[in-house]
Tab-separated table of C-alpha atoms in Angstrom:
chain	number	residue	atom	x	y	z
A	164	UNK	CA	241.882	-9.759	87.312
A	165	UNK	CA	239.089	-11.103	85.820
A	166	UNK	CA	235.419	-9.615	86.406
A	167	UNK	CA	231.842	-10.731	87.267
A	168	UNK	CA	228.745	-9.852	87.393
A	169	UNK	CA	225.983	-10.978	89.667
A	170	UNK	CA	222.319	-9.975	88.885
A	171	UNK	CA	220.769	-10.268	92.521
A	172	UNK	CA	221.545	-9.474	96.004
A	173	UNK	CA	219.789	-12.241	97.763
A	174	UNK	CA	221.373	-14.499	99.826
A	175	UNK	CA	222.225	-16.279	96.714
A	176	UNK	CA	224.076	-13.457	95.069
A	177	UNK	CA	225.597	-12.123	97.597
A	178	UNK	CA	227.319	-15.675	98.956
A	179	UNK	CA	228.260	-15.770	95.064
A	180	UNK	CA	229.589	-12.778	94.971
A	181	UNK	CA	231.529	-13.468	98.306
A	182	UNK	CA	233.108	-16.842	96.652
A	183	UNK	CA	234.058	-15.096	93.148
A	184	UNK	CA	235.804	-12.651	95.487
A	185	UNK	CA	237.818	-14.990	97.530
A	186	UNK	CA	238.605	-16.778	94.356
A	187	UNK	CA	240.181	-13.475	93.028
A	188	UNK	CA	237.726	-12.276	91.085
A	189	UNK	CA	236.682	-8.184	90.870
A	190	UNK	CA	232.773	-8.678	91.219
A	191	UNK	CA	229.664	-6.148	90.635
A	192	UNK	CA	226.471	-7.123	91.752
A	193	UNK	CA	223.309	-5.535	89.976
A	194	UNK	CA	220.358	-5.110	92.359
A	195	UNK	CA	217.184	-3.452	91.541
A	196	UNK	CA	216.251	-2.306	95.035
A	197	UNK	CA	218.154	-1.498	98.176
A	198	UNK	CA	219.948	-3.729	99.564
A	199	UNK	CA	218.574	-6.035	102.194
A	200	UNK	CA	215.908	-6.020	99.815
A	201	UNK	CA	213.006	-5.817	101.339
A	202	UNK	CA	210.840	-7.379	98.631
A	203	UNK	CA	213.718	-10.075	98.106
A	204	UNK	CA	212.688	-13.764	99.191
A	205	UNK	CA	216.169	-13.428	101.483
A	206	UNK	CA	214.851	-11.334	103.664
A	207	UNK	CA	213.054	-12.264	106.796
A	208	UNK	CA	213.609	-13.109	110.314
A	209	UNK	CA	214.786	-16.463	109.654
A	210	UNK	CA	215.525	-19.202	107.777
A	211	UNK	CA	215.542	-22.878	108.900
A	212	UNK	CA	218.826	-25.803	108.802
A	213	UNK	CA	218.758	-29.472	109.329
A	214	UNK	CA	220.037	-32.221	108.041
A	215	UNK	CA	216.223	-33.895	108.259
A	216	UNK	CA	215.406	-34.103	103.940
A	217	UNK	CA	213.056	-37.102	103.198
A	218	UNK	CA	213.944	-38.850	101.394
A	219	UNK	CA	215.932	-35.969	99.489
A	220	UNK	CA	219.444	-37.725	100.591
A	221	UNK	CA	221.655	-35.739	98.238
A	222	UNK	CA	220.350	-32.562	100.503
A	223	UNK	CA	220.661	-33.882	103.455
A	224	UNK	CA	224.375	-34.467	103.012
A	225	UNK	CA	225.102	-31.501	102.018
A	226	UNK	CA	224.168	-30.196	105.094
A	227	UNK	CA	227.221	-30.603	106.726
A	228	UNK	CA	229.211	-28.948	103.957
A	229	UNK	CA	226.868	-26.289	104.382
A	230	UNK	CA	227.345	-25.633	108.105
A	231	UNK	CA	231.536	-25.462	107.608
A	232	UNK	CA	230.933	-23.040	105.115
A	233	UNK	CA	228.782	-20.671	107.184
A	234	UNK	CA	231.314	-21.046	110.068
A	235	UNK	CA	233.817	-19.775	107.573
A	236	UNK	CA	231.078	-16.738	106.506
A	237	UNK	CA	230.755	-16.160	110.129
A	238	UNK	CA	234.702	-16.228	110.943
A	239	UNK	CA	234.839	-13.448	108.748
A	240	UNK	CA	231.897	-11.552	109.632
A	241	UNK	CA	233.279	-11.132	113.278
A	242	UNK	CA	229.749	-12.267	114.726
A	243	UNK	CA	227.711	-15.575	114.007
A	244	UNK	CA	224.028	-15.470	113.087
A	245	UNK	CA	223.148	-18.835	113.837
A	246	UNK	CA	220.835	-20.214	116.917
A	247	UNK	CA	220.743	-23.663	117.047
A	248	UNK	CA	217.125	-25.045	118.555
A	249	UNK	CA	216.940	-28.918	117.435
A	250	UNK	CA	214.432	-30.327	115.419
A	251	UNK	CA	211.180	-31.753	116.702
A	252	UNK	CA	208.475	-33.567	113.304
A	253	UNK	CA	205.212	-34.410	113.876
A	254	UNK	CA	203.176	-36.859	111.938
A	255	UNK	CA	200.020	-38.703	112.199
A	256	UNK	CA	202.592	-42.201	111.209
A	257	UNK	CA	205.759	-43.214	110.350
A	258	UNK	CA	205.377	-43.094	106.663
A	259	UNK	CA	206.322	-40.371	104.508
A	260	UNK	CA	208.366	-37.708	105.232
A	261	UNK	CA	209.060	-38.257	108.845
A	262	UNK	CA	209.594	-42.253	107.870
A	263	UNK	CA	211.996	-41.432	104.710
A	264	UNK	CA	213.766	-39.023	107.397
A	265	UNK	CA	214.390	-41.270	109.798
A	266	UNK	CA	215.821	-44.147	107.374
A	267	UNK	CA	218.261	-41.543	105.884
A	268	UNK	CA	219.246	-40.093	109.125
A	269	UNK	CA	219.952	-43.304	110.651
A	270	UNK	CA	221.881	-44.776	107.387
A	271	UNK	CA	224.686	-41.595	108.075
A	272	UNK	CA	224.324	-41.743	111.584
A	273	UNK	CA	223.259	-38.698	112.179
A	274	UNK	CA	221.361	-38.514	115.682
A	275	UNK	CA	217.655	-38.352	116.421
A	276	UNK	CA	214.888	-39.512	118.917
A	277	UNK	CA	211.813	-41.498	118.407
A	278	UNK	CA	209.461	-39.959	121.101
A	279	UNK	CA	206.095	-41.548	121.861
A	280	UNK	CA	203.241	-39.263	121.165
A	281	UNK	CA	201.605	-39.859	124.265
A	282	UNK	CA	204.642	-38.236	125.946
A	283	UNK	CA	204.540	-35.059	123.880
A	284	UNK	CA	202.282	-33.304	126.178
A	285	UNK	CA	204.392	-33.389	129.052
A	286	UNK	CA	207.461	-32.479	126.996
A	287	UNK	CA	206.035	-29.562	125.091
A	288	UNK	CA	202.857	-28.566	126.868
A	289	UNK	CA	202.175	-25.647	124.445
A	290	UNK	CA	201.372	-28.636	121.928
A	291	UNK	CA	198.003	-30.514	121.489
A	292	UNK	CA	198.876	-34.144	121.067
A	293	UNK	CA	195.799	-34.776	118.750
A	294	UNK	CA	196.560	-37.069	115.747
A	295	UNK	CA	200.162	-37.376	116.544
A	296	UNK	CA	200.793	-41.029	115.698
A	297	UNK	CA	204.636	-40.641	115.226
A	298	UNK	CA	207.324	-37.568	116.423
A	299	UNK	CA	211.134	-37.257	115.625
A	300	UNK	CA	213.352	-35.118	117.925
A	301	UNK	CA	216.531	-34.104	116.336
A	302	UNK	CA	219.403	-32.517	118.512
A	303	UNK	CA	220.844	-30.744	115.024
A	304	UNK	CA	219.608	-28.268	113.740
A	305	UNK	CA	218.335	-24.508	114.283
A	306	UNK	CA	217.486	-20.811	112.911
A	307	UNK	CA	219.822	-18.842	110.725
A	308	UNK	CA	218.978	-15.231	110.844
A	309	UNK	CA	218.014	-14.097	107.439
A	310	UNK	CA	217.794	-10.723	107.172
A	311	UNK	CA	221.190	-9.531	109.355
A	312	UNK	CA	223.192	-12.410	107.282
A	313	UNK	CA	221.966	-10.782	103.889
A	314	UNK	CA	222.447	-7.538	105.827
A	315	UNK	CA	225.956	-8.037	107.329
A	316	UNK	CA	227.156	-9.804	104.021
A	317	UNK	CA	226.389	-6.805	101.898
A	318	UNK	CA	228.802	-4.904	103.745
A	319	UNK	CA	231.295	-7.715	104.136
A	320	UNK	CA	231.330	-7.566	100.672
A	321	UNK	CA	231.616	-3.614	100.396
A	322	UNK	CA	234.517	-4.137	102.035
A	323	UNK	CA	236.284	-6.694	100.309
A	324	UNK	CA	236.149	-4.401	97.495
A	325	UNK	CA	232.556	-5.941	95.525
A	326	UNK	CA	230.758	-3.415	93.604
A	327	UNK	CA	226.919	-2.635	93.949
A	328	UNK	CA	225.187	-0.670	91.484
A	329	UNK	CA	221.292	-0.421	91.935
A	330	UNK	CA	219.561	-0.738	88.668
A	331	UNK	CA	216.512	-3.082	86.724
A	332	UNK	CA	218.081	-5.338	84.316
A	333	UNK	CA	215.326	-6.119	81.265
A	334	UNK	CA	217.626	-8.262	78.609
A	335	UNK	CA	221.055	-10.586	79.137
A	336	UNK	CA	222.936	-11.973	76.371
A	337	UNK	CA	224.693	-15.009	78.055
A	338	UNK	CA	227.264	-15.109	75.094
A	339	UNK	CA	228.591	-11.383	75.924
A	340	UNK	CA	228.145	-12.375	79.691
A	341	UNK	CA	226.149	-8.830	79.666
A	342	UNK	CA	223.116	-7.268	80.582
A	343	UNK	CA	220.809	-4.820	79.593
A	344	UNK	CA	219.621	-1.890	81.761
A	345	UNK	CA	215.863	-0.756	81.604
A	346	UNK	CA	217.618	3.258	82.298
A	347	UNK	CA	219.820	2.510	79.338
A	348	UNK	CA	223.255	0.682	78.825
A	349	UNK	CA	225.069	-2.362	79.032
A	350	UNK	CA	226.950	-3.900	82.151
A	351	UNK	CA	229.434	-6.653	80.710
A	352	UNK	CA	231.505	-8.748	82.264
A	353	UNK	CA	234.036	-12.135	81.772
A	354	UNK	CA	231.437	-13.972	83.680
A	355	UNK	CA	227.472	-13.276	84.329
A	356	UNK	CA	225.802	-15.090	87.205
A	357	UNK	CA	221.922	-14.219	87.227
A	358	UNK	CA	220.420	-14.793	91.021
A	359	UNK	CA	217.319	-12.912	90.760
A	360	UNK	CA	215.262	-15.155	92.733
A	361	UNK	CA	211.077	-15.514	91.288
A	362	UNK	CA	212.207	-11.953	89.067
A	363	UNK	CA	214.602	-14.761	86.725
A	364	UNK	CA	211.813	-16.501	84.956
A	365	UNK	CA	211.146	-12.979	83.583
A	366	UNK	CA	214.798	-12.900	82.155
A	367	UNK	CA	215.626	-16.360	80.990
A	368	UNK	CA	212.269	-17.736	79.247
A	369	UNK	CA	213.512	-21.152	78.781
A	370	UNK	CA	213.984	-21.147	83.118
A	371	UNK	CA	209.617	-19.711	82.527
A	372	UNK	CA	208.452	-23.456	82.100
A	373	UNK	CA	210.752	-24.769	85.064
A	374	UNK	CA	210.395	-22.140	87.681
A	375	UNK	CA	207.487	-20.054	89.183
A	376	UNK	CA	206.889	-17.424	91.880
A	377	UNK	CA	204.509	-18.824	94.569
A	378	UNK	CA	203.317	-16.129	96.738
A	379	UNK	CA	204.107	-17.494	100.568
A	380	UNK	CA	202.212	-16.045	103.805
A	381	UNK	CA	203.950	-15.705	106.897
A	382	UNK	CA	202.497	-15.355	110.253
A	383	UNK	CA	203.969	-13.556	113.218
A	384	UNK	CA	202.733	-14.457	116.515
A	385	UNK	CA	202.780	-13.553	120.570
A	386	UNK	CA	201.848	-16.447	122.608
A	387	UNK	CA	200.052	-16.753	125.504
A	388	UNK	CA	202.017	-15.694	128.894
A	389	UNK	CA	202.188	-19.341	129.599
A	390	UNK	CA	203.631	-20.574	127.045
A	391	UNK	CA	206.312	-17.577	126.243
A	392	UNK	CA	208.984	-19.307	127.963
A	393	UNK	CA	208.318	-22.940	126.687
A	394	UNK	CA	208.373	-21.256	123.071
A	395	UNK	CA	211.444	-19.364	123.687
A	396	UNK	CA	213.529	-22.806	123.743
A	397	UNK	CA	211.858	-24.809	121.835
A	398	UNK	CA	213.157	-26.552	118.812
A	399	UNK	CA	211.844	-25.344	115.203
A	400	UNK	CA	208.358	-27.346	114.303
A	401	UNK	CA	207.779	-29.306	111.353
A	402	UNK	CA	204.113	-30.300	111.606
A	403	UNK	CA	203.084	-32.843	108.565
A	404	UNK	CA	199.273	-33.582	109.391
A	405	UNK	CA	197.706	-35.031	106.630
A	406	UNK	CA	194.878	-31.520	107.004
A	407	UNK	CA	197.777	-29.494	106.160
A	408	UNK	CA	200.157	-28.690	108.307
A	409	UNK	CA	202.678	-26.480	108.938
A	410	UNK	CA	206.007	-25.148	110.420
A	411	UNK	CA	206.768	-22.866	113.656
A	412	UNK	CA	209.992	-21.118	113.973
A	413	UNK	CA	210.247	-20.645	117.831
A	414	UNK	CA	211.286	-16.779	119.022
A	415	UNK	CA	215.358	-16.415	118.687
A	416	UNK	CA	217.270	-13.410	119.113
A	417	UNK	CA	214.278	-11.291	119.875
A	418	UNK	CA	212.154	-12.308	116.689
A	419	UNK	CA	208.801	-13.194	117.034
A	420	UNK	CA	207.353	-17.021	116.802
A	421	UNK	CA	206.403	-17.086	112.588
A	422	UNK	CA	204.267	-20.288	111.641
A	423	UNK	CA	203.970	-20.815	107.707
A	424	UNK	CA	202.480	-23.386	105.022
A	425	UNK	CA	204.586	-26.323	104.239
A	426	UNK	CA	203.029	-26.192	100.923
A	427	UNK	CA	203.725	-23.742	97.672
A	428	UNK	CA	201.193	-22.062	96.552
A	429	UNK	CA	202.655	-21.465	92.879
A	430	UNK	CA	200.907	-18.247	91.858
A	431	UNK	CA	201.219	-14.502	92.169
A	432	UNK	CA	203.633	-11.849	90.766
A	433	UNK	CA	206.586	-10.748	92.672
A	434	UNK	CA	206.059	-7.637	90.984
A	435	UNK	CA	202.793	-6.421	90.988
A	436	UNK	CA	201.547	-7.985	94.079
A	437	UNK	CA	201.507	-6.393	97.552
A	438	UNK	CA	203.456	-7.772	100.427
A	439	UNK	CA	200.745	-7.347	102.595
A	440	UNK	CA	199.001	-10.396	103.629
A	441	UNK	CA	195.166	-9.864	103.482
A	442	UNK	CA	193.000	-11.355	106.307
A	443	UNK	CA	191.762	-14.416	104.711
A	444	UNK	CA	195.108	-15.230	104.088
A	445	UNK	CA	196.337	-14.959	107.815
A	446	UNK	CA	193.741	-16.740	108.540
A	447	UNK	CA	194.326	-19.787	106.352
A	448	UNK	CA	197.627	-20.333	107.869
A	449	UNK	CA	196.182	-20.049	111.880
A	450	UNK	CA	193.657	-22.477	110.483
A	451	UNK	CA	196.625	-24.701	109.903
A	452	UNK	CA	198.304	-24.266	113.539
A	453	UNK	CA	195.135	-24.173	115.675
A	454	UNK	CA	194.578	-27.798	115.930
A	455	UNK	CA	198.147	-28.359	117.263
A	456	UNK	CA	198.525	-24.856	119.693
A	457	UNK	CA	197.504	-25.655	123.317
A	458	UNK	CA	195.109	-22.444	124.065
A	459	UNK	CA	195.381	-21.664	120.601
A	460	UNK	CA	192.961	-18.773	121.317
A	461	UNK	CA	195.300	-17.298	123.640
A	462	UNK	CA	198.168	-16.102	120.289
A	463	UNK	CA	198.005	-12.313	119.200
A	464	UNK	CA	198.512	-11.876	115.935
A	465	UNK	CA	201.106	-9.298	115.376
A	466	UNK	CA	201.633	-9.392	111.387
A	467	UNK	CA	201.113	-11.139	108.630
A	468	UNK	CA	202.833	-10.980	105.599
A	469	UNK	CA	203.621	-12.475	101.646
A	470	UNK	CA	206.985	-13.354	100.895
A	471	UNK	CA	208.196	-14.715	97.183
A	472	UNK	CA	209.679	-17.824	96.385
A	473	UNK	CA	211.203	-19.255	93.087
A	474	UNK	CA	210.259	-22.378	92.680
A	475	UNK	CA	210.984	-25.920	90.749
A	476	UNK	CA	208.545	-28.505	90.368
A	477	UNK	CA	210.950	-31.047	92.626
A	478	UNK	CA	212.311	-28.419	94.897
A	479	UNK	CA	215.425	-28.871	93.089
A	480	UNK	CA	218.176	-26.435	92.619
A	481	UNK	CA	218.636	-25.313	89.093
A	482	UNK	CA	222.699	-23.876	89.191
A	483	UNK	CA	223.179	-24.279	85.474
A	484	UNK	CA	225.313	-22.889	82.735
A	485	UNK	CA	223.235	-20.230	79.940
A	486	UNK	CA	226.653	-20.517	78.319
A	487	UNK	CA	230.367	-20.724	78.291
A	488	UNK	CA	230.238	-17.229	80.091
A	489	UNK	CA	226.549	-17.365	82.035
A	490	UNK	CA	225.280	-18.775	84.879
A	491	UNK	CA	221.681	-19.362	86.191
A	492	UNK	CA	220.669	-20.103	90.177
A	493	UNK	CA	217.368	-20.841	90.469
A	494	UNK	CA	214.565	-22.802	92.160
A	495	UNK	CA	215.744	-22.373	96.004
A	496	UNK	CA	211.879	-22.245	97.045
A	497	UNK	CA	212.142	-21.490	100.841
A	498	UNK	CA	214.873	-24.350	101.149
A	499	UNK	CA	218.158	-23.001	99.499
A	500	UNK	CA	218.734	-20.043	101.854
A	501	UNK	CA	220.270	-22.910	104.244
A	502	UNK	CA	222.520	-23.720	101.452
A	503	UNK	CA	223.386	-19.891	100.464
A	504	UNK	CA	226.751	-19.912	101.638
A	505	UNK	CA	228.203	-23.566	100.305
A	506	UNK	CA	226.707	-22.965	96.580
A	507	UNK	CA	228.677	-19.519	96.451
A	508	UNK	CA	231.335	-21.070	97.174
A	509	UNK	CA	230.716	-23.847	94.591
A	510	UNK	CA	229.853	-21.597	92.064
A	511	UNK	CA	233.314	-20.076	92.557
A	512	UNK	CA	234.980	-23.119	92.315
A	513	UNK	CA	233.702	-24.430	89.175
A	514	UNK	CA	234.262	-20.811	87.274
A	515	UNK	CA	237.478	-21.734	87.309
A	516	UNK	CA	237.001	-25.662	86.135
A	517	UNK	CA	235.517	-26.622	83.391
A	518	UNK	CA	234.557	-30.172	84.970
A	519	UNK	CA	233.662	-28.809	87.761
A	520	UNK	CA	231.419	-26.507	85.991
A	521	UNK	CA	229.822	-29.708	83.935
A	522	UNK	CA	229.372	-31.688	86.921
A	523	UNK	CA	228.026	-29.060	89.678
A	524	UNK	CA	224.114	-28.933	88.068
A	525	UNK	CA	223.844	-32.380	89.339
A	526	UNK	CA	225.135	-32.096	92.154
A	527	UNK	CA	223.334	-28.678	93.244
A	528	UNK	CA	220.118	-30.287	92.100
A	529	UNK	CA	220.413	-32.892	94.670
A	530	UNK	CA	220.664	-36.104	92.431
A	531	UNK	CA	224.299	-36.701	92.479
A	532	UNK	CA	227.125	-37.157	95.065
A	533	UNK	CA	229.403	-34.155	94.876
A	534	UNK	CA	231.868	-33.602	91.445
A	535	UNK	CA	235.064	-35.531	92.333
A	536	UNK	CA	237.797	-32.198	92.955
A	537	UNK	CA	234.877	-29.822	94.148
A	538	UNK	CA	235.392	-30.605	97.547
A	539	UNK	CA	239.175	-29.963	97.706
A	540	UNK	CA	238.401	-27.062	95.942
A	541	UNK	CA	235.894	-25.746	98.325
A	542	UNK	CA	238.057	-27.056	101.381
A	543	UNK	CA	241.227	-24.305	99.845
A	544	UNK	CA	238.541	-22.147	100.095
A	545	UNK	CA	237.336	-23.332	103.267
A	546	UNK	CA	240.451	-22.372	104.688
């Protein structure tokens, strides 16, 4: 049987780790902290999917791909951690984001609603209409529970037989498919997949000039008794007002309403840096959602917190070869969790094909349609 190793147990790894498994492979993943780790960009209260990309089309079709591989994750898992809540975009016109949306939906038929701002009110009253010159409702779409998927994987995984060993790796030699341990040793395998979310760049210094950490703050919130129930089914938010903007995940599964910066803010150290996020930085992000909360001064505040993201200059993927025996997955900003489970299997898939494996960067980076055989591939695995 032939062996990997995975260097990460984010959502990344781990849905590696779970395709190199079903593809008969004896895997070890290499994490430097527990497992969920709570310093890893995986792990939060949630995670948002939609087929809604811009003008990103490549993404947005593999959206679908991506939902029949979590419904195979969550056949196996017993329980499904997804809560669908629709889609609802905000924007002071039609051009842009919300326009580019709209032309690619409609092209693949994929459903949405054009709602008149004036109506928006009445619909959602725990919204301020002001500067709303254009809003897309989407029935697709919803919240995927990040931290019990990484969570429930992990032991998935333990019990499919996958290996996890807790321990800093410091050096990799993609030609030995090995890495180096900062206690000492070597871990060496047939195949080396490196996941390590903003921590890569430290490992792979030609990834350094591709891919940064951006320190991300979160906001937790408790709205007004009011507007508890309106929030409670409401779709996700995607607010793109030329001021700033920003994004509300509405309360699922007992989780609190979080509202965050669209934007990255491509600096800090996942590292060194707390996870704390200080005052001013709360308040930077509430400065964003005022304008558009309805009695905005009625929200408590219940935390506020930094999260790290890897990021690439596009917000493309980066699933690339180091080498005949290495692999790098990079770049999944706060965008790739959605596609966690499809790119493990992918990355399975094309281990064992070498034109699978020279086609899949493309692909994975959202600029080409899918390799011709990785879909077969992926749908024996899908079954």
């Amino acid at each position: 049987m032939p062996k990997a190793l995975v260097l990460g147990a984010g959502i990344m790894g781990l849905c590696t780790a779970w395709g190199l498994s079903r593809a008969g492979w004896s895997v070890t993943v290499l994490e430097q902290d527990a497992v969920p780790n709570p310093r890893g960009a995986s792990v939060d209260d949630h995670r948002l999917i939609r087929h809604a990309y811009g003008a990103q089309r490549g993404y947005m079709r593999m959206v679908d791909d991506a939902f029949r591989a979590w419904d195979l994750l969550w056949s196996e898992l017993g329980e499904s951690f997804y809560h669908p809540t629709g889609v609802l975009a905000l924007a002071s016109g039609t051009a842009g984001w919300l326009g580019e949306s709209r032309a690619a939906l409609a092209t693949d038929g994929h459903g949405f609603e054009d709602l008149d701002p004036a109506a928006i009110p009445a619909r959602y009253p725990m919204l301020h209409p002001a500067g709303i010159g254009a809003a897309l409702a989407m029935p697709e779409g919803g919240v995927l529970l990040a931290r019990p998927i990484v969570a429930a994987l992990a032991r998935h995984l333990q019990a499919r037989g996958v290996a996890f060993e807790r321990g800093r790796a410091v050096g990799l030699d993609p030609a030995r498919a090995s890495l180096q341990l900062e206690a000492g040793g070597v871990r060496q395998a047939d195949l080396l997949v490196v996941a390590a979310g903003p921590w890569a760049p430290r490992l792979l210094p030609g990834l350094a000039g591709r891919v940064v950490a951006s320190r991300q703050i979160v906001v937790y919130l408790e709205p007004p008794a009011a507007h508890r129930a309106l929030w409670a089914r409401a779709p996700m938010l995607l607010d793109l007002s030329e001021e700033g903007g920003f994004y509300a995940v509405p309360p699922v599964a007992g989780t609190p309403l979080k509202i965050g910066d669209h934007r990255f803010s491509r600096q800090g150290d996942a590292e060194a840096d707390p996870r704390e996020a200080s005052a001013a930085e709360a308040e930077a992000i509430l400065a964003l959602a005022r304008p558009r909360l309805a009695e905005a001064g009625g929200y408590q505040v219940l935390a506020a917190r930094a999260c790290y993201y890897d990021v690439e200059d596009a917000e493309r993927f980066v699933a690339e070869p180091l080498g005949p025996h290495a692999w790098v997955m990079s770049g999944f900003s706060g965008h790739g969790f959605k596609f966690g489970a499809v790119l493990g299997l992918a990355m399975a898939a094309a281990a064992g094909d070498a034109a699978l494996a020279a086609a899949l960067p493309r692909w994975a980076a959202g600029e080409a349609p899918p390799p011709h055989g990785l879909l077969p591939a992926m749908c024996q695995m899908l079954t």
